[in-house]
Amino acid sequence: MEKFTCFKPVEGLPYTRTEYTLLSLPDVREHFVQAAAEFFIQSWMSSALPEMRDLWQAWEDASQEDKLDYRLHFDHLFSRGVLIDNPMKGEGYTGPMATFSETMLRWLRQNCGSTQLLLEPPAPLPPEDGKIDLIEITGILDDYASMKLTMWEVKSSESQASDHNSKIYCQLRDYPSRFYRMANSLATRYKDARNPDFQLFLRNMSGMVRRRQPQIHYGVFITYDTQVVQKKTLVPSLHKHPKDHPVSGER
């Protein structure tokens, strides 16, 4: 990802905002698409590697049965065998866009973010409203004070990205209460982890979220077409959600 994108922090906002765009280099789009396709396979078909990578690279010569196995990893994008991709119809018709954004966030954070200690879910799942899209714990494994939790909300748009503003606010407002079940699951799943600092952080996460401690962060990741003139500001009140949280949001 670092080879293909340039990033620009936006100043003067009450939260941290970074804009990522493709570099202006020869053939950068072609190479980006190739690398993105490989990352998609690694993320969505990790249990079947390297077979799925070989199948993708020799698609024209693959059998129909092997192609079906490949497509079933993306079954949520199809309706009766037809790709669902019609943003004009709204909810339920934007599976490919949402899947792209979900995967791009993972790729970006893996290559450009802090050292990741845990991602949840460990492999991408079909996006569904009302759930925390991505939970990320970063830091140094033997340094409890360095660890932080970020809960990410992911959106995408082919037109006016600001149309998602109210939904993003609503999701972030509900994230603290939705996190309890996931926090309990994570603490239970990693109860035998050898690192005591990591274990302690997992056990304490719920309380940190409830008390709105600075180790807890909230992020929003939005992909949209920069060729479309945006008529309104994207999430200008991001720093106010969830209510009374002391840490600025990240976008």
PDB file of C-alpha atoms in Angstrom:
ATOM      1  CA  MET A   1       0.000   0.000   0.000  1.00  0.00           C
ATOM      2  CA  GLU A   2       2.822   2.404   0.824  1.00  0.00           C
ATOM      3  CA  LYS A   3       4.170   1.996  -2.728  1.00  0.00           C
ATOM      4  CA  PHE A   4       0.918   3.219  -4.270  1.00  0.00           C
ATOM      5  CA  THR A   5      -0.489   5.941  -2.025  1.00  0.00           C
ATOM      6  CA  CYS A   6       0.435   9.349  -0.739  1.00  0.00           C
ATOM      7  CA  PHE A   7      -1.139  10.670   2.429  1.00  0.00           C
ATOM      8  CA  LYS A   8      -1.914  14.185   3.554  1.00  0.00           C
ATOM      9  CA  PRO A   9      -2.896  15.101   7.123  1.00  0.00           C
ATOM     10  CA  VAL A  10      -5.623  17.758   7.172  1.00  0.00           C
ATOM     11  CA  GLU A  11      -4.925  20.539   9.650  1.00  0.00           C
ATOM     12  CA  GLY A  12      -7.274  22.714  11.686  1.00  0.00           C
ATOM     13  CA  LEU A  13      -9.804  20.025  12.636  1.00  0.00           C
ATOM     14  CA  PRO A  14     -10.843  18.879  16.129  1.00  0.00           C
ATOM     15  CA  TYR A  15      -9.996  15.311  15.147  1.00  0.00           C
ATOM     16  CA  THR A  16      -7.255  13.543  13.193  1.00  0.00           C
ATOM     17  CA  ARG A  17      -7.976  13.314   9.493  1.00  0.00           C
ATOM     18  CA  THR A  18      -5.740  11.819   6.799  1.00  0.00           C
ATOM     19  CA  GLU A  19      -6.514  11.710   3.087  1.00  0.00           C
ATOM     20  CA  TYR A  20      -5.002   8.943   0.949  1.00  0.00           C
ATOM     21  CA  THR A  21      -4.751   9.161  -2.837  1.00  0.00           C
ATOM     22  CA  LEU A  22      -2.905   7.199  -5.515  1.00  0.00           C
ATOM     23  CA  LEU A  23       0.550   8.435  -6.450  1.00  0.00           C
ATOM     24  CA  SER A  24       0.965  10.078  -9.847  1.00  0.00           C
ATOM     25  CA  LEU A  25       3.377   7.525 -11.268  1.00  0.00           C
ATOM     26  CA  PRO A  26       3.439   5.577 -14.554  1.00  0.00           C
ATOM     27  CA  ASP A  27       1.298   2.421 -14.440  1.00  0.00           C
ATOM     28  CA  VAL A  28       0.515   2.985 -10.744  1.00  0.00           C
ATOM     29  CA  ARG A  29      -3.159   2.097 -11.207  1.00  0.00           C
ATOM     30  CA  GLU A  30      -2.351  -1.150 -12.981  1.00  0.00           C
ATOM     31  CA  HIS A  31       0.132  -2.185 -10.287  1.00  0.00           C
ATOM     32  CA  PHE A  32      -2.254  -1.080  -7.537  1.00  0.00           C
ATOM     33  CA  VAL A  33      -5.069  -3.234  -8.933  1.00  0.00           C
ATOM     34  CA  GLN A  34      -2.729  -6.227  -9.166  1.00  0.00           C
ATOM     35  CA  ALA A  35      -1.504  -5.796  -5.593  1.00  0.00           C
ATOM     36  CA  ALA A  36      -5.051  -5.171  -4.336  1.00  0.00           C
ATOM     37  CA  ALA A  37      -6.265  -8.374  -6.001  1.00  0.00           C
ATOM     38  CA  GLU A  38      -3.516 -10.330  -4.261  1.00  0.00           C
ATOM     39  CA  PHE A  39      -4.425  -8.797  -0.906  1.00  0.00           C
ATOM     40  CA  PHE A  40      -8.107  -9.627  -1.475  1.00  0.00           C
ATOM     41  CA  ILE A  41      -7.191 -13.261  -1.957  1.00  0.00           C
ATOM     42  CA  GLN A  42      -4.961 -13.279   1.108  1.00  0.00           C
ATOM     43  CA  SER A  43      -7.750 -11.729   3.196  1.00  0.00           C
ATOM     44  CA  TRP A  44     -10.884 -13.452   1.931  1.00  0.00           C
ATOM     45  CA  MET A  45      -9.471 -16.839   0.930  1.00  0.00           C
ATOM     46  CA  SER A  46      -6.671 -17.321   3.457  1.00  0.00           C
ATOM     47  CA  SER A  47      -7.825 -20.836   4.345  1.00  0.00           C
ATOM     48  CA  ALA A  48      -7.375 -21.971   0.732  1.00  0.00           C
ATOM     49  CA  LEU A  49      -4.020 -20.399  -0.089  1.00  0.00           C
ATOM     50  CA  PRO A  50      -2.007 -20.894  -2.266  1.00  0.00           C
ATOM     51  CA  GLU A  51      -4.560 -22.784  -4.386  1.00  0.00           C
ATOM     52  CA  MET A  52      -6.815 -19.750  -4.793  1.00  0.00           C
ATOM     53  CA  ARG A  53      -3.931 -17.529  -5.864  1.00  0.00           C
ATOM     54  CA  ASP A  54      -2.908 -20.056  -8.509  1.00  0.00           C
ATOM     55  CA  LEU A  55      -6.530 -20.309  -9.678  1.00  0.00           C
ATOM     56  CA  TRP A  56      -6.856 -16.534  -9.978  1.00  0.00           C
ATOM     57  CA  GLN A  57      -3.650 -16.267 -12.005  1.00  0.00           C
ATOM     58  CA  ALA A  58      -4.767 -19.032 -14.411  1.00  0.00           C
ATOM     59  CA  TRP A  59      -8.459 -18.151 -14.527  1.00  0.00           C
ATOM     60  CA  GLU A  60      -9.020 -18.759 -18.249  1.00  0.00           C
ATOM     61  CA  ASP A  61      -7.822 -22.357 -17.988  1.00  0.00           C
ATOM     62  CA  ALA A  62      -9.618 -23.164 -14.721  1.00  0.00           C
ATOM     63  CA  SER A  63     -12.486 -25.631 -14.524  1.00  0.00           C
ATOM     64  CA  GLN A  64     -16.022 -24.443 -13.804  1.00  0.00           C
ATOM     65  CA  GLU A  65     -15.951 -26.321 -10.497  1.00  0.00           C
ATOM     66  CA  ASP A  66     -12.779 -24.520  -9.384  1.00  0.00           C
ATOM     67  CA  LYS A  67     -14.253 -21.171 -10.459  1.00  0.00           C
ATOM     68  CA  LEU A  68     -17.355 -21.903  -8.395  1.00  0.00           C
ATOM     69  CA  ASP A  69     -15.208 -22.617  -5.327  1.00  0.00           C
ATOM     70  CA  TYR A  70     -13.493 -19.269  -5.879  1.00  0.00           C
ATOM     71  CA  ARG A  71     -16.739 -17.317  -6.266  1.00  0.00           C
ATOM     72  CA  LEU A  72     -18.332 -18.860  -3.180  1.00  0.00           C
ATOM     73  CA  HIS A  73     -15.841 -16.974  -1.016  1.00  0.00           C
ATOM     74  CA  PHE A  74     -17.711 -13.863  -2.225  1.00  0.00           C
ATOM     75  CA  ASP A  75     -21.187 -15.361  -2.139  1.00  0.00           C
ATOM     76  CA  HIS A  76     -22.550 -12.307  -0.303  1.00  0.00           C
ATOM     77  CA  LEU A  77     -21.853 -10.214  -3.433  1.00  0.00           C
ATOM     78  CA  PHE A  78     -24.121 -12.266  -5.694  1.00  0.00           C
ATOM     79  CA  SER A  79     -27.863 -12.722  -6.089  1.00  0.00           C
ATOM     80  CA  ARG A  80     -28.823 -15.797  -8.116  1.00  0.00           C
ATOM     81  CA  GLY A  81     -25.395 -15.752  -9.689  1.00  0.00           C
ATOM     82  CA  VAL A  82     -25.530 -12.051 -10.656  1.00  0.00           C
ATOM     83  CA  LEU A  83     -23.140  -9.551  -9.079  1.00  0.00           C
ATOM     84  CA  ILE A  84     -24.918  -7.068  -6.810  1.00  0.00           C
ATOM     85  CA  ASP A  85     -23.549  -3.620  -7.671  1.00  0.00           C
ATOM     86  CA  ASN A  86     -26.127  -0.851  -7.944  1.00  0.00           C
ATOM     87  CA  PRO A  87     -25.472   2.066  -5.559  1.00  0.00           C
ATOM     88  CA  MET A  88     -28.537   3.903  -6.896  1.00  0.00           C
ATOM     89  CA  LYS A  89     -30.772   1.335  -5.180  1.00  0.00           C
ATOM     90  CA  GLY A  90     -29.155   1.888  -1.785  1.00  0.00           C
ATOM     91  CA  GLU A  91     -28.944  -0.711   0.991  1.00  0.00           C
ATOM     92  CA  GLY A  92     -28.529  -4.308  -0.098  1.00  0.00           C
ATOM     93  CA  TYR A  93     -27.135  -3.390  -3.523  1.00  0.00           C
ATOM     94  CA  THR A  94     -23.700  -2.077  -2.586  1.00  0.00           C
ATOM     95  CA  GLY A  95     -21.950  -5.285  -1.525  1.00  0.00           C
ATOM     96  CA  PRO A  96     -18.885  -4.859  -3.778  1.00  0.00           C
ATOM     97  CA  MET A  97     -18.292  -1.271  -2.648  1.00  0.00           C
ATOM     98  CA  ALA A  98     -18.553  -2.179   1.021  1.00  0.00           C
ATOM     99  CA  THR A  99     -16.323  -5.221   0.556  1.00  0.00           C
ATOM    100  CA  PHE A 100     -13.728  -3.075  -1.228  1.00  0.00           C
ATOM    101  CA  SER A 101     -13.687  -0.523   1.619  1.00  0.00           C
ATOM    102  CA  GLU A 102     -13.510  -3.214   4.298  1.00  0.00           C
ATOM    103  CA  THR A 103     -10.498  -4.777   2.614  1.00  0.00           C
ATOM    104  CA  MET A 104      -8.757  -1.486   1.811  1.00  0.00           C
ATOM    105  CA  LEU A 105      -8.865  -0.440   5.455  1.00  0.00           C
ATOM    106  CA  ARG A 106      -7.174  -3.684   6.461  1.00  0.00           C
ATOM    107  CA  TRP A 107      -4.520  -3.239   3.789  1.00  0.00           C
ATOM    108  CA  LEU A 108      -3.901   0.371   4.753  1.00  0.00           C
ATOM    109  CA  ARG A 109      -3.619  -0.320   8.479  1.00  0.00           C
ATOM    110  CA  GLN A 110      -1.417  -3.353   7.943  1.00  0.00           C
ATOM    111  CA  ASN A 111       1.074  -1.325   5.905  1.00  0.00           C
ATOM    112  CA  CYS A 112       0.802   2.217   7.263  1.00  0.00           C
ATOM    113  CA  GLY A 113      -0.559   1.934  10.797  1.00  0.00           C
ATOM    114  CA  SER A 114       1.002   1.123  14.171  1.00  0.00           C
ATOM    115  CA  THR A 115       2.113  -2.385  15.079  1.00  0.00           C
ATOM    116  CA  GLN A 116      -1.003  -4.530  15.200  1.00  0.00           C
ATOM    117  CA  LEU A 117      -1.463  -6.951  18.074  1.00  0.00           C
ATOM    118  CA  LEU A 118      -4.977  -8.077  17.154  1.00  0.00           C
ATOM    119  CA  LEU A 119      -7.612  -7.628  14.453  1.00  0.00           C
ATOM    120  CA  GLU A 120     -11.220  -8.697  14.917  1.00  0.00           C
ATOM    121  CA  PRO A 121     -12.627 -10.304  12.912  1.00  0.00           C
ATOM    122  CA  PRO A 122      -9.301 -11.950  11.933  1.00  0.00           C
ATOM    123  CA  ALA A 123     -10.519 -12.308   8.338  1.00  0.00           C
ATOM    124  CA  PRO A 124     -13.028  -9.987   6.646  1.00  0.00           C
ATOM    125  CA  LEU A 125     -16.717 -10.752   6.978  1.00  0.00           C
ATOM    126  CA  PRO A 126     -19.531  -9.511   4.738  1.00  0.00           C
ATOM    127  CA  PRO A 127     -20.383  -6.001   6.021  1.00  0.00           C
ATOM    128  CA  GLU A 128     -23.628  -5.707   7.977  1.00  0.00           C
ATOM    129  CA  ASP A 129     -25.185  -2.602   9.521  1.00  0.00           C
ATOM    130  CA  GLY A 130     -25.223  -2.362  13.291  1.00  0.00           C
ATOM    131  CA  LYS A 131     -21.953  -4.144  14.026  1.00  0.00           C
ATOM    132  CA  ILE A 132     -18.458  -2.872  14.716  1.00  0.00           C
ATOM    133  CA  ASP A 133     -16.755  -3.210  11.344  1.00  0.00           C
ATOM    134  CA  LEU A 134     -13.204  -3.669  12.611  1.00  0.00           C
ATOM    135  CA  ILE A 135     -11.573  -3.858  16.040  1.00  0.00           C
ATOM    136  CA  GLU A 136      -7.856  -3.111  16.098  1.00  0.00           C
ATOM    137  CA  ILE A 137      -5.463  -3.349  19.044  1.00  0.00           C
ATOM    138  CA  THR A 138      -2.050  -1.785  18.470  1.00  0.00           C
ATOM    139  CA  GLY A 139       1.040  -1.234  20.570  1.00  0.00           C
ATOM    140  CA  ILE A 140       4.099  -3.036  21.909  1.00  0.00           C
ATOM    141  CA  LEU A 141       3.394  -6.512  23.226  1.00  0.00           C
ATOM    142  CA  ASP A 142       5.334  -6.148  26.494  1.00  0.00           C
ATOM    143  CA  ASP A 143       4.308  -2.551  27.152  1.00  0.00           C
ATOM    144  CA  TYR A 144       0.782  -2.225  28.576  1.00  0.00           C
ATOM    145  CA  ALA A 145       0.899   1.588  28.465  1.00  0.00           C
ATOM    146  CA  SER A 146       1.508   1.555  24.683  1.00  0.00           C
ATOM    147  CA  MET A 147      -1.578  -0.497  23.859  1.00  0.00           C
ATOM    148  CA  LYS A 148      -4.700   1.107  22.444  1.00  0.00           C
ATOM    149  CA  LEU A 149      -7.988  -0.060  21.018  1.00  0.00           C
ATOM    150  CA  THR A 150      -9.530   1.452  17.880  1.00  0.00           C
ATOM    151  CA  MET A 151     -13.065   0.639  16.743  1.00  0.00           C
ATOM    152  CA  TRP A 152     -13.553   1.355  13.050  1.00  0.00           C
ATOM    153  CA  GLU A 153     -16.676   2.237  11.084  1.00  0.00           C
ATOM    154  CA  VAL A 154     -16.310   1.712   7.311  1.00  0.00           C
ATOM    155  CA  LYS A 155     -18.346   3.374   4.561  1.00  0.00           C
ATOM    156  CA  SER A 156     -18.106   3.847   0.798  1.00  0.00           C
ATOM    157  CA  SER A 157     -19.776   6.058  -1.776  1.00  0.00           C
ATOM    158  CA  GLU A 158     -19.834   6.614  -5.516  1.00  0.00           C
ATOM    159  CA  SER A 159     -21.497  10.010  -5.159  1.00  0.00           C
ATOM    160  CA  GLN A 160     -22.006  12.123  -2.025  1.00  0.00           C
ATOM    161  CA  ALA A 161     -20.053  10.547   0.837  1.00  0.00           C
ATOM    162  CA  SER A 162     -21.638  12.986   3.301  1.00  0.00           C
ATOM    163  CA  ASP A 163     -24.912  11.073   2.895  1.00  0.00           C
ATOM    164  CA  HIS A 164     -23.377   8.633   5.379  1.00  0.00           C
ATOM    165  CA  ASN A 165     -22.776  11.282   8.066  1.00  0.00           C
ATOM    166  CA  SER A 166     -25.849  10.638  10.216  1.00  0.00           C
ATOM    167  CA  LYS A 167     -25.458   6.869   9.983  1.00  0.00           C
ATOM    168  CA  ILE A 168     -21.799   7.094  11.012  1.00  0.00           C
ATOM    169  CA  TYR A 169     -22.690   9.222  14.031  1.00  0.00           C
ATOM    170  CA  CYS A 170     -25.387   6.750  15.020  1.00  0.00           C
ATOM    171  CA  GLN A 171     -23.051   3.771  14.713  1.00  0.00           C
ATOM    172  CA  LEU A 172     -20.284   5.393  16.755  1.00  0.00           C
ATOM    173  CA  ARG A 173     -22.779   6.433  19.402  1.00  0.00           C
ATOM    174  CA  ASP A 174     -23.775   2.789  19.844  1.00  0.00           C
ATOM    175  CA  TYR A 175     -20.292   1.285  19.636  1.00  0.00           C
ATOM    176  CA  PRO A 176     -19.550   1.375  23.408  1.00  0.00           C
ATOM    177  CA  SER A 177     -22.603  -0.741  24.260  1.00  0.00           C
ATOM    178  CA  ARG A 178     -22.042  -3.095  21.316  1.00  0.00           C
ATOM    179  CA  PHE A 179     -18.435  -3.658  22.333  1.00  0.00           C
ATOM    180  CA  TYR A 180     -19.139  -5.513  25.593  1.00  0.00           C
ATOM    181  CA  ARG A 181     -20.048  -8.827  24.000  1.00  0.00           C
ATOM    182  CA  MET A 182     -17.049  -8.704  21.673  1.00  0.00           C
ATOM    183  CA  ALA A 183     -14.703  -7.703  24.493  1.00  0.00           C
ATOM    184  CA  ASN A 184     -15.852 -10.649  26.576  1.00  0.00           C
ATOM    185  CA  SER A 185     -15.336 -12.991  23.634  1.00  0.00           C
ATOM    186  CA  LEU A 186     -11.820 -11.699  22.971  1.00  0.00           C
ATOM    187  CA  ALA A 187     -10.749 -11.860  26.619  1.00  0.00           C
ATOM    188  CA  THR A 188     -12.043 -15.442  26.819  1.00  0.00           C
ATOM    189  CA  ARG A 189     -10.446 -16.490  23.538  1.00  0.00           C
ATOM    190  CA  TYR A 190      -7.009 -15.177  24.555  1.00  0.00           C
ATOM    191  CA  LYS A 191      -7.148 -16.051  28.252  1.00  0.00           C
ATOM    192  CA  ASP A 192      -4.202 -18.428  27.801  1.00  0.00           C
ATOM    193  CA  ALA A 193      -2.054 -15.922  25.918  1.00  0.00           C
ATOM    194  CA  ARG A 194       1.482 -15.978  27.242  1.00  0.00           C
ATOM    195  CA  ASN A 195       1.902 -12.230  27.466  1.00  0.00           C
ATOM    196  CA  PRO A 196       0.441 -10.918  30.751  1.00  0.00           C
ATOM    197  CA  ASP A 197       0.263  -7.282  29.553  1.00  0.00           C
ATOM    198  CA  PHE A 198      -1.823  -8.281  26.558  1.00  0.00           C
ATOM    199  CA  GLN A 199      -4.087 -10.438  28.727  1.00  0.00           C
ATOM    200  CA  LEU A 200      -4.593  -7.578  31.162  1.00  0.00           C
ATOM    201  CA  PHE A 201      -5.443  -5.128  28.379  1.00  0.00           C
ATOM    202  CA  LEU A 202      -8.067  -7.495  26.967  1.00  0.00           C
ATOM    203  CA  ARG A 203      -9.645  -7.936  30.406  1.00  0.00           C
ATOM    204  CA  ASN A 204      -9.699  -4.189  31.034  1.00  0.00           C
ATOM    205  CA  MET A 205     -11.039  -3.056  27.645  1.00  0.00           C
ATOM    206  CA  SER A 206     -14.704  -3.027  28.590  1.00  0.00           C
ATOM    207  CA  GLY A 207     -14.073  -0.806  31.589  1.00  0.00           C
ATOM    208  CA  MET A 208     -11.875   1.493  29.542  1.00  0.00           C
ATOM    209  CA  VAL A 209     -14.647   1.940  26.986  1.00  0.00           C
ATOM    210  CA  ARG A 210     -17.254   2.591  29.672  1.00  0.00           C
ATOM    211  CA  ARG A 211     -15.031   5.147  31.434  1.00  0.00           C
ATOM    212  CA  ARG A 212     -14.057   6.717  28.077  1.00  0.00           C
ATOM    213  CA  GLN A 213     -10.344   6.410  28.793  1.00  0.00           C
ATOM    214  CA  PRO A 214      -7.785   7.778  26.300  1.00  0.00           C
ATOM    215  CA  GLN A 215      -6.580   4.277  25.335  1.00  0.00           C
ATOM    216  CA  ILE A 216      -9.860   3.901  23.438  1.00  0.00           C
ATOM    217  CA  HIS A 217     -10.097   5.408  19.959  1.00  0.00           C
ATOM    218  CA  TYR A 218     -12.805   5.569  17.316  1.00  0.00           C
ATOM    219  CA  GLY A 219     -12.069   5.685  13.605  1.00  0.00           C
ATOM    220  CA  VAL A 220     -14.011   6.167  10.397  1.00  0.00           C
ATOM    221  CA  PHE A 221     -12.733   4.997   7.016  1.00  0.00           C
ATOM    222  CA  ILE A 222     -14.514   6.327   3.929  1.00  0.00           C
ATOM    223  CA  THR A 223     -13.756   5.540   0.291  1.00  0.00           C
ATOM    224  CA  TYR A 224     -15.280   7.780  -2.367  1.00  0.00           C
ATOM    225  CA  ASP A 225     -14.709   9.060  -5.893  1.00  0.00           C
ATOM    226  CA  THR A 226     -12.572  12.207  -5.732  1.00  0.00           C
ATOM    227  CA  GLN A 227     -13.774  13.158  -9.224  1.00  0.00           C
ATOM    228  CA  VAL A 228     -17.238  13.803  -7.743  1.00  0.00           C
ATOM    229  CA  VAL A 229     -17.552  17.266  -6.223  1.00  0.00           C
ATOM    230  CA  GLN A 230     -18.564  16.841  -2.600  1.00  0.00           C
ATOM    231  CA  LYS A 231     -21.308  19.313  -1.727  1.00  0.00           C
ATOM    232  CA  LYS A 232     -21.081  18.878   2.047  1.00  0.00           C
ATOM    233  CA  THR A 233     -18.332  18.289   4.595  1.00  0.00           C
ATOM    234  CA  LEU A 234     -17.644  14.708   5.635  1.00  0.00           C
ATOM    235  CA  VAL A 235     -18.511  14.013   9.291  1.00  0.00           C
ATOM    236  CA  PRO A 236     -17.727  17.526  10.649  1.00  0.00           C
ATOM    237  CA  SER A 237     -18.966  16.480  14.103  1.00  0.00           C
ATOM    238  CA  LEU A 238     -16.959  13.266  14.270  1.00  0.00           C
ATOM    239  CA  HIS A 239     -15.176  14.385  17.441  1.00  0.00           C
ATOM    240  CA  LYS A 240     -18.520  14.556  19.280  1.00  0.00           C
ATOM    241  CA  HIS A 241     -19.235  10.836  18.903  1.00  0.00           C
ATOM    242  CA  PRO A 242     -19.434   8.916  21.143  1.00  0.00           C
ATOM    243  CA  LYS A 243     -20.559  11.602  23.549  1.00  0.00           C
ATOM    244  CA  ASP A 244     -18.018  12.904  26.079  1.00  0.00           C
ATOM    245  CA  HIS A 245     -15.130  10.818  24.740  1.00  0.00           C
ATOM    246  CA  PRO A 246     -11.829  12.694  25.325  1.00  0.00           C
ATOM    247  CA  VAL A 247      -9.925  11.439  22.270  1.00  0.00           C
ATOM    248  CA  SER A 248     -10.369  12.918  18.813  1.00  0.00           C
ATOM    249  CA  GLY A 249     -11.708  10.640  16.125  1.00  0.00           C
ATOM    250  CA  GLU A 250      -9.583   9.442  13.230  1.00  0.00           C
ATOM    251  CA  ARG A 251     -10.621   9.425   9.601  1.00  0.00           C
TER     252      ARG A 251
END
